[in-house]
mmCIF file of C-alpha atoms in Angstrom:
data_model
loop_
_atom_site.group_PDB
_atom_site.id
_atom_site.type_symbol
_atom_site.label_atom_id
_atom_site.label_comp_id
_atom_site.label_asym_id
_atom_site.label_seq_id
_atom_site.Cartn_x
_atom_site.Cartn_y
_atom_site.Cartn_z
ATOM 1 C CA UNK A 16 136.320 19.395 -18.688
ATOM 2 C CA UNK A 17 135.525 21.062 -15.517
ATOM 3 C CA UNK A 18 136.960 24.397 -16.074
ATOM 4 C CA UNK A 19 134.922 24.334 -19.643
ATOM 5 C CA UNK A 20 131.394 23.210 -17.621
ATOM 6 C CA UNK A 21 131.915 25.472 -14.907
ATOM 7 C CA UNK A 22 132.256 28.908 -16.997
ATOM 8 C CA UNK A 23 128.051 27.622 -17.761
ATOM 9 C CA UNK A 24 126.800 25.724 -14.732
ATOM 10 C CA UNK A 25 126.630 24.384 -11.711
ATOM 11 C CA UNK A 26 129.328 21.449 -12.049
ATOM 12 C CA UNK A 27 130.406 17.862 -10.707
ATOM 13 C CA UNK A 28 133.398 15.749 -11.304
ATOM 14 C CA UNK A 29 133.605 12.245 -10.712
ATOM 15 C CA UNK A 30 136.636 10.706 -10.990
ATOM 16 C CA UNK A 31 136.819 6.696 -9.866
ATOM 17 C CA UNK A 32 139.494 4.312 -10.229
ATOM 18 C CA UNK A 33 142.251 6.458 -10.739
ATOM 19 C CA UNK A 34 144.909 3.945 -8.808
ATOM 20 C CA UNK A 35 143.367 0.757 -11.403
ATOM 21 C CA UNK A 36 143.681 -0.351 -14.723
ATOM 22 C CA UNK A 37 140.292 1.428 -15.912
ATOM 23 C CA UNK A 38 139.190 4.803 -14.392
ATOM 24 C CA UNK A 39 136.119 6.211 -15.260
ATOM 25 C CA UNK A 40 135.717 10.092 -15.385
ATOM 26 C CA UNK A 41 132.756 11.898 -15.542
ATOM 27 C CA UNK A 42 131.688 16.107 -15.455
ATOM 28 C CA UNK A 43 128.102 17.319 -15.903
ATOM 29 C CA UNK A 44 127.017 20.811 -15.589
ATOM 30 C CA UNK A 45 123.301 22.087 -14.500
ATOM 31 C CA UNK A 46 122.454 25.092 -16.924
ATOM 32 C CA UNK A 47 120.085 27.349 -16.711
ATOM 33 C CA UNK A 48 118.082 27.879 -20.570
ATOM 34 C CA UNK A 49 115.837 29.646 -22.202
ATOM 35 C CA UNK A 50 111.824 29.175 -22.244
ATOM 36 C CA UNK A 51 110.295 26.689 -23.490
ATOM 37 C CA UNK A 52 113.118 24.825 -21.443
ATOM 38 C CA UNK A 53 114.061 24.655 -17.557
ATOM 39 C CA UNK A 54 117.477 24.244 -18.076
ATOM 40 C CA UNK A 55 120.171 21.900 -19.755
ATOM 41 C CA UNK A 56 121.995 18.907 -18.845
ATOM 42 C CA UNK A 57 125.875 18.712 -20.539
ATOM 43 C CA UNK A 58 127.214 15.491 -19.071
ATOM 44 C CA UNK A 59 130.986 14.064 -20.429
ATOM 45 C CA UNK A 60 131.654 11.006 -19.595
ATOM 46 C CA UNK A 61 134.966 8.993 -20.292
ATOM 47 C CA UNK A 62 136.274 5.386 -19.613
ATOM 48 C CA UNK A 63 140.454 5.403 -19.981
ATOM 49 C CA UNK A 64 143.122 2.372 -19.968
ATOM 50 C CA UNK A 65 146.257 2.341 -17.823
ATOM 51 C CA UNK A 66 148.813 1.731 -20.782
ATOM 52 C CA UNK A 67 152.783 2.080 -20.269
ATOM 53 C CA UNK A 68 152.726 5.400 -21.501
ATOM 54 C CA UNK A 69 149.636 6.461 -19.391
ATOM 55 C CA UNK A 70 146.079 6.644 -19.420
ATOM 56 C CA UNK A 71 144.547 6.011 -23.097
ATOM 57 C CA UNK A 72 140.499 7.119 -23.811
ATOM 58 C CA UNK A 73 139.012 4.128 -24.753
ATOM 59 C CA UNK A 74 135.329 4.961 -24.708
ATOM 60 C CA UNK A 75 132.830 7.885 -24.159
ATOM 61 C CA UNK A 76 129.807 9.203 -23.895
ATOM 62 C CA UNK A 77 128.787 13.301 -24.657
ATOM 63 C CA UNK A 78 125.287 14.476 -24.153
ATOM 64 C CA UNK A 79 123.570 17.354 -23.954
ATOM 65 C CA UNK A 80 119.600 16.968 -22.636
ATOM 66 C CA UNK A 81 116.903 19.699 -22.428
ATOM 67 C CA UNK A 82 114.900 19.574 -19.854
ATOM 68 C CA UNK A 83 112.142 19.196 -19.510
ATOM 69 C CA UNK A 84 112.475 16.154 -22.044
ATOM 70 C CA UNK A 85 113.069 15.091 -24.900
ATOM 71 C CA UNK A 86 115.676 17.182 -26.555
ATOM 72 C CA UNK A 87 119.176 15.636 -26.721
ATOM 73 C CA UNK A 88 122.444 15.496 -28.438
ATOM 74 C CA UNK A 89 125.043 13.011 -28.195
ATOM 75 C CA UNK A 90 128.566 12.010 -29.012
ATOM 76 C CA UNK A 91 129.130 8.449 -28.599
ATOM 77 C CA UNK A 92 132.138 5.850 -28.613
ATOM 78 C CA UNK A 93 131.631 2.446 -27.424
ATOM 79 C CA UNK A 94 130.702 -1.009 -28.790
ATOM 80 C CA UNK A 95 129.351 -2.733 -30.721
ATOM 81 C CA UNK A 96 128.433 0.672 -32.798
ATOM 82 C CA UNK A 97 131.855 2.146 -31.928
ATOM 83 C CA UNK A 98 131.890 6.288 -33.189
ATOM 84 C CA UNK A 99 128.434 7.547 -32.941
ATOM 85 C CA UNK A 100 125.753 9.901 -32.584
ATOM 86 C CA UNK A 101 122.569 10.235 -30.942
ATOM 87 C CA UNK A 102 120.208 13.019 -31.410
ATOM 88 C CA UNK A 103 115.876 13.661 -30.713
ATOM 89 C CA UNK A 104 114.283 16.585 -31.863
ATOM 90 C CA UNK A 105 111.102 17.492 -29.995
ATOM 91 C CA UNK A 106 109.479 18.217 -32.874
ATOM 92 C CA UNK A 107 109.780 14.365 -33.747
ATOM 93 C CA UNK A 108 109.921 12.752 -29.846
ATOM 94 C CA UNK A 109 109.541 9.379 -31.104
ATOM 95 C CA UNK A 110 113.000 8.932 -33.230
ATOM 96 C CA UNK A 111 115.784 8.202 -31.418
ATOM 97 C CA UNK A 112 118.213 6.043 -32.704
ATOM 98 C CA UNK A 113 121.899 5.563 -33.357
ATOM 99 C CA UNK A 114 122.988 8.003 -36.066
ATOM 100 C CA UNK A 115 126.351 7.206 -38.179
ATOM 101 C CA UNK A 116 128.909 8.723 -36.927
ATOM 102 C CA UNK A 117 132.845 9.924 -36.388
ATOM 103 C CA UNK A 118 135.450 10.775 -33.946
ATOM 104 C CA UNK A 119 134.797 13.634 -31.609
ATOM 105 C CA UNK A 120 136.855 15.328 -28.719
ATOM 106 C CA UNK A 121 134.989 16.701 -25.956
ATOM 107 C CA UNK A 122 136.332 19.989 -27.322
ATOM 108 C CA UNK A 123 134.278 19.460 -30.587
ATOM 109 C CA UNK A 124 130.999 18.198 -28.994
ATOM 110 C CA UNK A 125 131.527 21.104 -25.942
ATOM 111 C CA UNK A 126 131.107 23.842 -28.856
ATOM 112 C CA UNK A 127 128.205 21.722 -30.642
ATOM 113 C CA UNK A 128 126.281 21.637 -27.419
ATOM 114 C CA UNK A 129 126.846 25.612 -26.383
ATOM 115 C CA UNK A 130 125.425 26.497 -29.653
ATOM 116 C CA UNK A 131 122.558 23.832 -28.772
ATOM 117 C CA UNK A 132 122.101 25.378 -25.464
ATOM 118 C CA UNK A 133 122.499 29.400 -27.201
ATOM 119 C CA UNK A 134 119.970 28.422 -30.096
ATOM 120 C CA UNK A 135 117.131 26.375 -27.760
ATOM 121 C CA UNK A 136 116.867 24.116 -30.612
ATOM 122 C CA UNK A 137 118.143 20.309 -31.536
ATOM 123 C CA UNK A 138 117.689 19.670 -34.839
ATOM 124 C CA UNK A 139 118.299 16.461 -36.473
ATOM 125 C CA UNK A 140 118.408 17.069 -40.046
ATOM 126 C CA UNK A 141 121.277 15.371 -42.114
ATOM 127 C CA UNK A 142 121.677 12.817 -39.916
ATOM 128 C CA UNK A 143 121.973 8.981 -41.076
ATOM 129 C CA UNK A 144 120.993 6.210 -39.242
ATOM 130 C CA UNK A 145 122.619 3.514 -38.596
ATOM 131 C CA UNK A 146 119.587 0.848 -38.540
ATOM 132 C CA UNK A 147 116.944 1.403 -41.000
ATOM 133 C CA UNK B 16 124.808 48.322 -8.653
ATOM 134 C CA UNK B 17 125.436 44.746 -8.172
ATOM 135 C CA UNK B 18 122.297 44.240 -5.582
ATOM 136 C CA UNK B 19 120.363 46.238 -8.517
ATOM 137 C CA UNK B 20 121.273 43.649 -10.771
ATOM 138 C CA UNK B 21 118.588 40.310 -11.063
ATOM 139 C CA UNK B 22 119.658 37.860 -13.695
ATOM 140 C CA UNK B 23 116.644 36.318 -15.161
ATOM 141 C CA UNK B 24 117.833 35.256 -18.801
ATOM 142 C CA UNK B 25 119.926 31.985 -19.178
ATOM 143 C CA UNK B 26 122.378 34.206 -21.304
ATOM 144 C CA UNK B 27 123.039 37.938 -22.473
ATOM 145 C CA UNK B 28 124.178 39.738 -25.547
ATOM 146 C CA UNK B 29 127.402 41.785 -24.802
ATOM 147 C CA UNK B 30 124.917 44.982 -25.535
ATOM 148 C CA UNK B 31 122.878 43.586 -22.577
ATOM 149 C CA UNK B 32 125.996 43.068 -20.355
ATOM 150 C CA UNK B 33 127.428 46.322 -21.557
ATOM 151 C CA UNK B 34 124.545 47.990 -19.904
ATOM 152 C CA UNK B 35 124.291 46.099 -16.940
ATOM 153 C CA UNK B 36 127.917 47.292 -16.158
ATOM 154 C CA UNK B 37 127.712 50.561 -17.311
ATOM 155 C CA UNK B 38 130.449 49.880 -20.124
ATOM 156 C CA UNK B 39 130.993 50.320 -23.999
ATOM 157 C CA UNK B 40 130.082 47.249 -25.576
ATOM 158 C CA UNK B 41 133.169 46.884 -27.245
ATOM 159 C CA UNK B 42 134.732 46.497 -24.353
ATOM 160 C CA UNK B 43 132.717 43.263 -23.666
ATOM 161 C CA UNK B 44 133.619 42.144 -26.987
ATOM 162 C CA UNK B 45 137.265 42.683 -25.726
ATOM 163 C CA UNK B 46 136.998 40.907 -22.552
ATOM 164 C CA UNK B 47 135.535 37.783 -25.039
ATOM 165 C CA UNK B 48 138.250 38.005 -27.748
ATOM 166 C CA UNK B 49 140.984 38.120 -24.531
ATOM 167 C CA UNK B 50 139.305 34.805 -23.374
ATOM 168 C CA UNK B 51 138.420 36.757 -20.424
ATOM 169 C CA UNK B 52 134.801 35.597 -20.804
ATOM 170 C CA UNK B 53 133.697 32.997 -22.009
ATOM 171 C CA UNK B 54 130.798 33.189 -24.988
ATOM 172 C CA UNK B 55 129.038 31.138 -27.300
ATOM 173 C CA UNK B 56 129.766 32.627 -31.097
ATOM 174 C CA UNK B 57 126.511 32.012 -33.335
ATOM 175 C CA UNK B 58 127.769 33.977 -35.939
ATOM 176 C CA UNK B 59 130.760 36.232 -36.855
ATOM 177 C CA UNK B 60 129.140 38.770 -35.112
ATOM 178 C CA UNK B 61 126.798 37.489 -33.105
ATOM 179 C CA UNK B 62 127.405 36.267 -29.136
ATOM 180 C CA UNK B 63 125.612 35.375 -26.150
ATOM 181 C CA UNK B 64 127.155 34.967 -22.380
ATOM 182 C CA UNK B 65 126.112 32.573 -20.422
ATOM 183 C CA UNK B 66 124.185 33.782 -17.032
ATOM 184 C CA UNK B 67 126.931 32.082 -15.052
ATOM 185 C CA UNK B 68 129.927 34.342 -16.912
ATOM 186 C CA UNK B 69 127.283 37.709 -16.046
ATOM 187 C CA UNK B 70 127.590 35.965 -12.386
ATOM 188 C CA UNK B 71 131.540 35.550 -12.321
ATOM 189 C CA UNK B 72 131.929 39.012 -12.923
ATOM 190 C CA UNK B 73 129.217 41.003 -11.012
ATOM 191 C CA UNK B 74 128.497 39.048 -8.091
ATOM 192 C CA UNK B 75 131.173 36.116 -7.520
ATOM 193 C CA UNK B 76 130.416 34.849 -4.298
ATOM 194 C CA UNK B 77 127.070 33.730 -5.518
ATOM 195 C CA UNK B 78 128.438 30.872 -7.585
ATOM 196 C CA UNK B 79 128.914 27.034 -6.526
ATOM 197 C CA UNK B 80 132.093 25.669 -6.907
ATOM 198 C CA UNK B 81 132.665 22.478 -8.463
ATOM 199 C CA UNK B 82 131.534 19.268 -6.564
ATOM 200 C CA UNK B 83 134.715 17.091 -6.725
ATOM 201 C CA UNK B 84 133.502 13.118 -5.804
ATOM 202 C CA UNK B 85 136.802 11.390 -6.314
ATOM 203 C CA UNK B 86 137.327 7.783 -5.408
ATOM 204 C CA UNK B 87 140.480 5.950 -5.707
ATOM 205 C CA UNK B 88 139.157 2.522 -6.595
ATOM 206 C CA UNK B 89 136.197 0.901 -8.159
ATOM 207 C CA UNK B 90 137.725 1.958 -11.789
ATOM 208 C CA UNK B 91 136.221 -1.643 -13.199
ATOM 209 C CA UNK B 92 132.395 -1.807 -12.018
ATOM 210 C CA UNK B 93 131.954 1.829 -12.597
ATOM 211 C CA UNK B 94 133.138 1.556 -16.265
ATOM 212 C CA UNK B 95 131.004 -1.563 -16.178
ATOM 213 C CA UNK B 96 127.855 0.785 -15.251
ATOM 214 C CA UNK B 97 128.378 3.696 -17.264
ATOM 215 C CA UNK B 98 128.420 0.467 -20.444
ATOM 216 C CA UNK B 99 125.469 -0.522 -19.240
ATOM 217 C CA UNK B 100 123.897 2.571 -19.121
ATOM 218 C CA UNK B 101 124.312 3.001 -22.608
ATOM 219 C CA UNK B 102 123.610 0.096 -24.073
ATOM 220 C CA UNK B 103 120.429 0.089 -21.952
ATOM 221 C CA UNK B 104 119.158 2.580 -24.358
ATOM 222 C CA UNK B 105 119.538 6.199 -25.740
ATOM 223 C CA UNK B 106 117.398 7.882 -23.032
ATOM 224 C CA UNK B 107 119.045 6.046 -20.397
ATOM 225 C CA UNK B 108 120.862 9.188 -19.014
ATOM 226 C CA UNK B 109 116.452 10.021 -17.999
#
């Protein structure tokens, strides 16, 4: 995750509890964008299990935030909505819900947000919600 | 030609970099096919490079490293924040 956020940004790892059962790991990167926006905020965050076999991803959180606010993607797995999305358009700063969604590596949701952070625009269009 | 050089865009075309650097832009487009710098394809044709890849190549010492924060314990209540954090709401992260 580093070595992708630091090829774009300014980047921090945070890696805590790696000698307990959960460990939480977490990269950001500070981008530089493209007026109307200050920069860009790519943040990966992931919560593992120690299993026998090693450490298993058991929840996560991708986003990707203009700033200055409100623009933002995200790629989200944790309860009780397990797989899904998040995503504001500033064109519409008012919705932001939980959008349906489906199982993303941070590989996936790493090109998503470059071509967020290339085009200067979120768009939600096609996205379902998942409360009406 | 590097103290010449003031980056003001967040990211460059490889025409724009190929000028900067006095080179062909096909040889930018090599350098990107041979994963030697990293760009963001918006079409089969069409690429940008992000300031900090301009940077890497023309004036290295310039960039940051990564900030590494790594703590050995503390696994449970941080996972126990970062939950919180999201189910406090979508624009929790500010």
């Amino acid at each position: 995750m580093v070595a992708m956020l630091d090829r774009i940004g300014e980047t921090e790892l945070s890696d805590i509890g790696a000698e307990d059962d959960e460990r939480v790991v977490t990269a950001l990167a500070h981008i530089p964008e493209a007026p109307p926006h200050d920069s860009a905020l790519i943040e990966y965050a992931e919560i593992y299990q120690r299993r026998r076999a090693g450490w298993e991803l058991s929840e996560f959180a991708y986003e990707f935030h203009q700033r200055p606010p409100p623009g933002r993607r995200a790629y989200h797995w944790h309860e009780p909505w397990a797989h899904h999305f998040h995503c504001l358009d500033p064109r519409s700063p008012d919705v932001d819900d939980h959008y349906r969604g489906y199982e993303v590596d941070v590989f996936e949701a790493h090109r998503a947000f470059l071509r967020l952070y290339a085009e200067g625009e979120v768009d939600c269009s096609g996205l379902h919600p998942l409360r009406a | 030609m590097k103290a010449d050089i003031r980056l003001t865009k967040a990211f460059y075309s490889p025409g724009e970099m190929a000028e900067m650097l006095g080179l062909h832009p096909d040889t930018i487009l090599n350098y990107v096919h041979a994963g030697r710098l990293a760009a963001i394809q918006l079409s089969a044709r069409t690429y940008r490079i992000p300031q900090r890849e301009v940077r890497r190549l023309i004036a290295p010492e310039t960039l940051k490293p990564p900030k590494i924060v790594a703590r050995a314990r503390g696994g449970k209540a941080a996972a126990a924040a970062l939950r919180a954090r999201l189910r406090h709401g979508p624009n929790s992260h500010g």
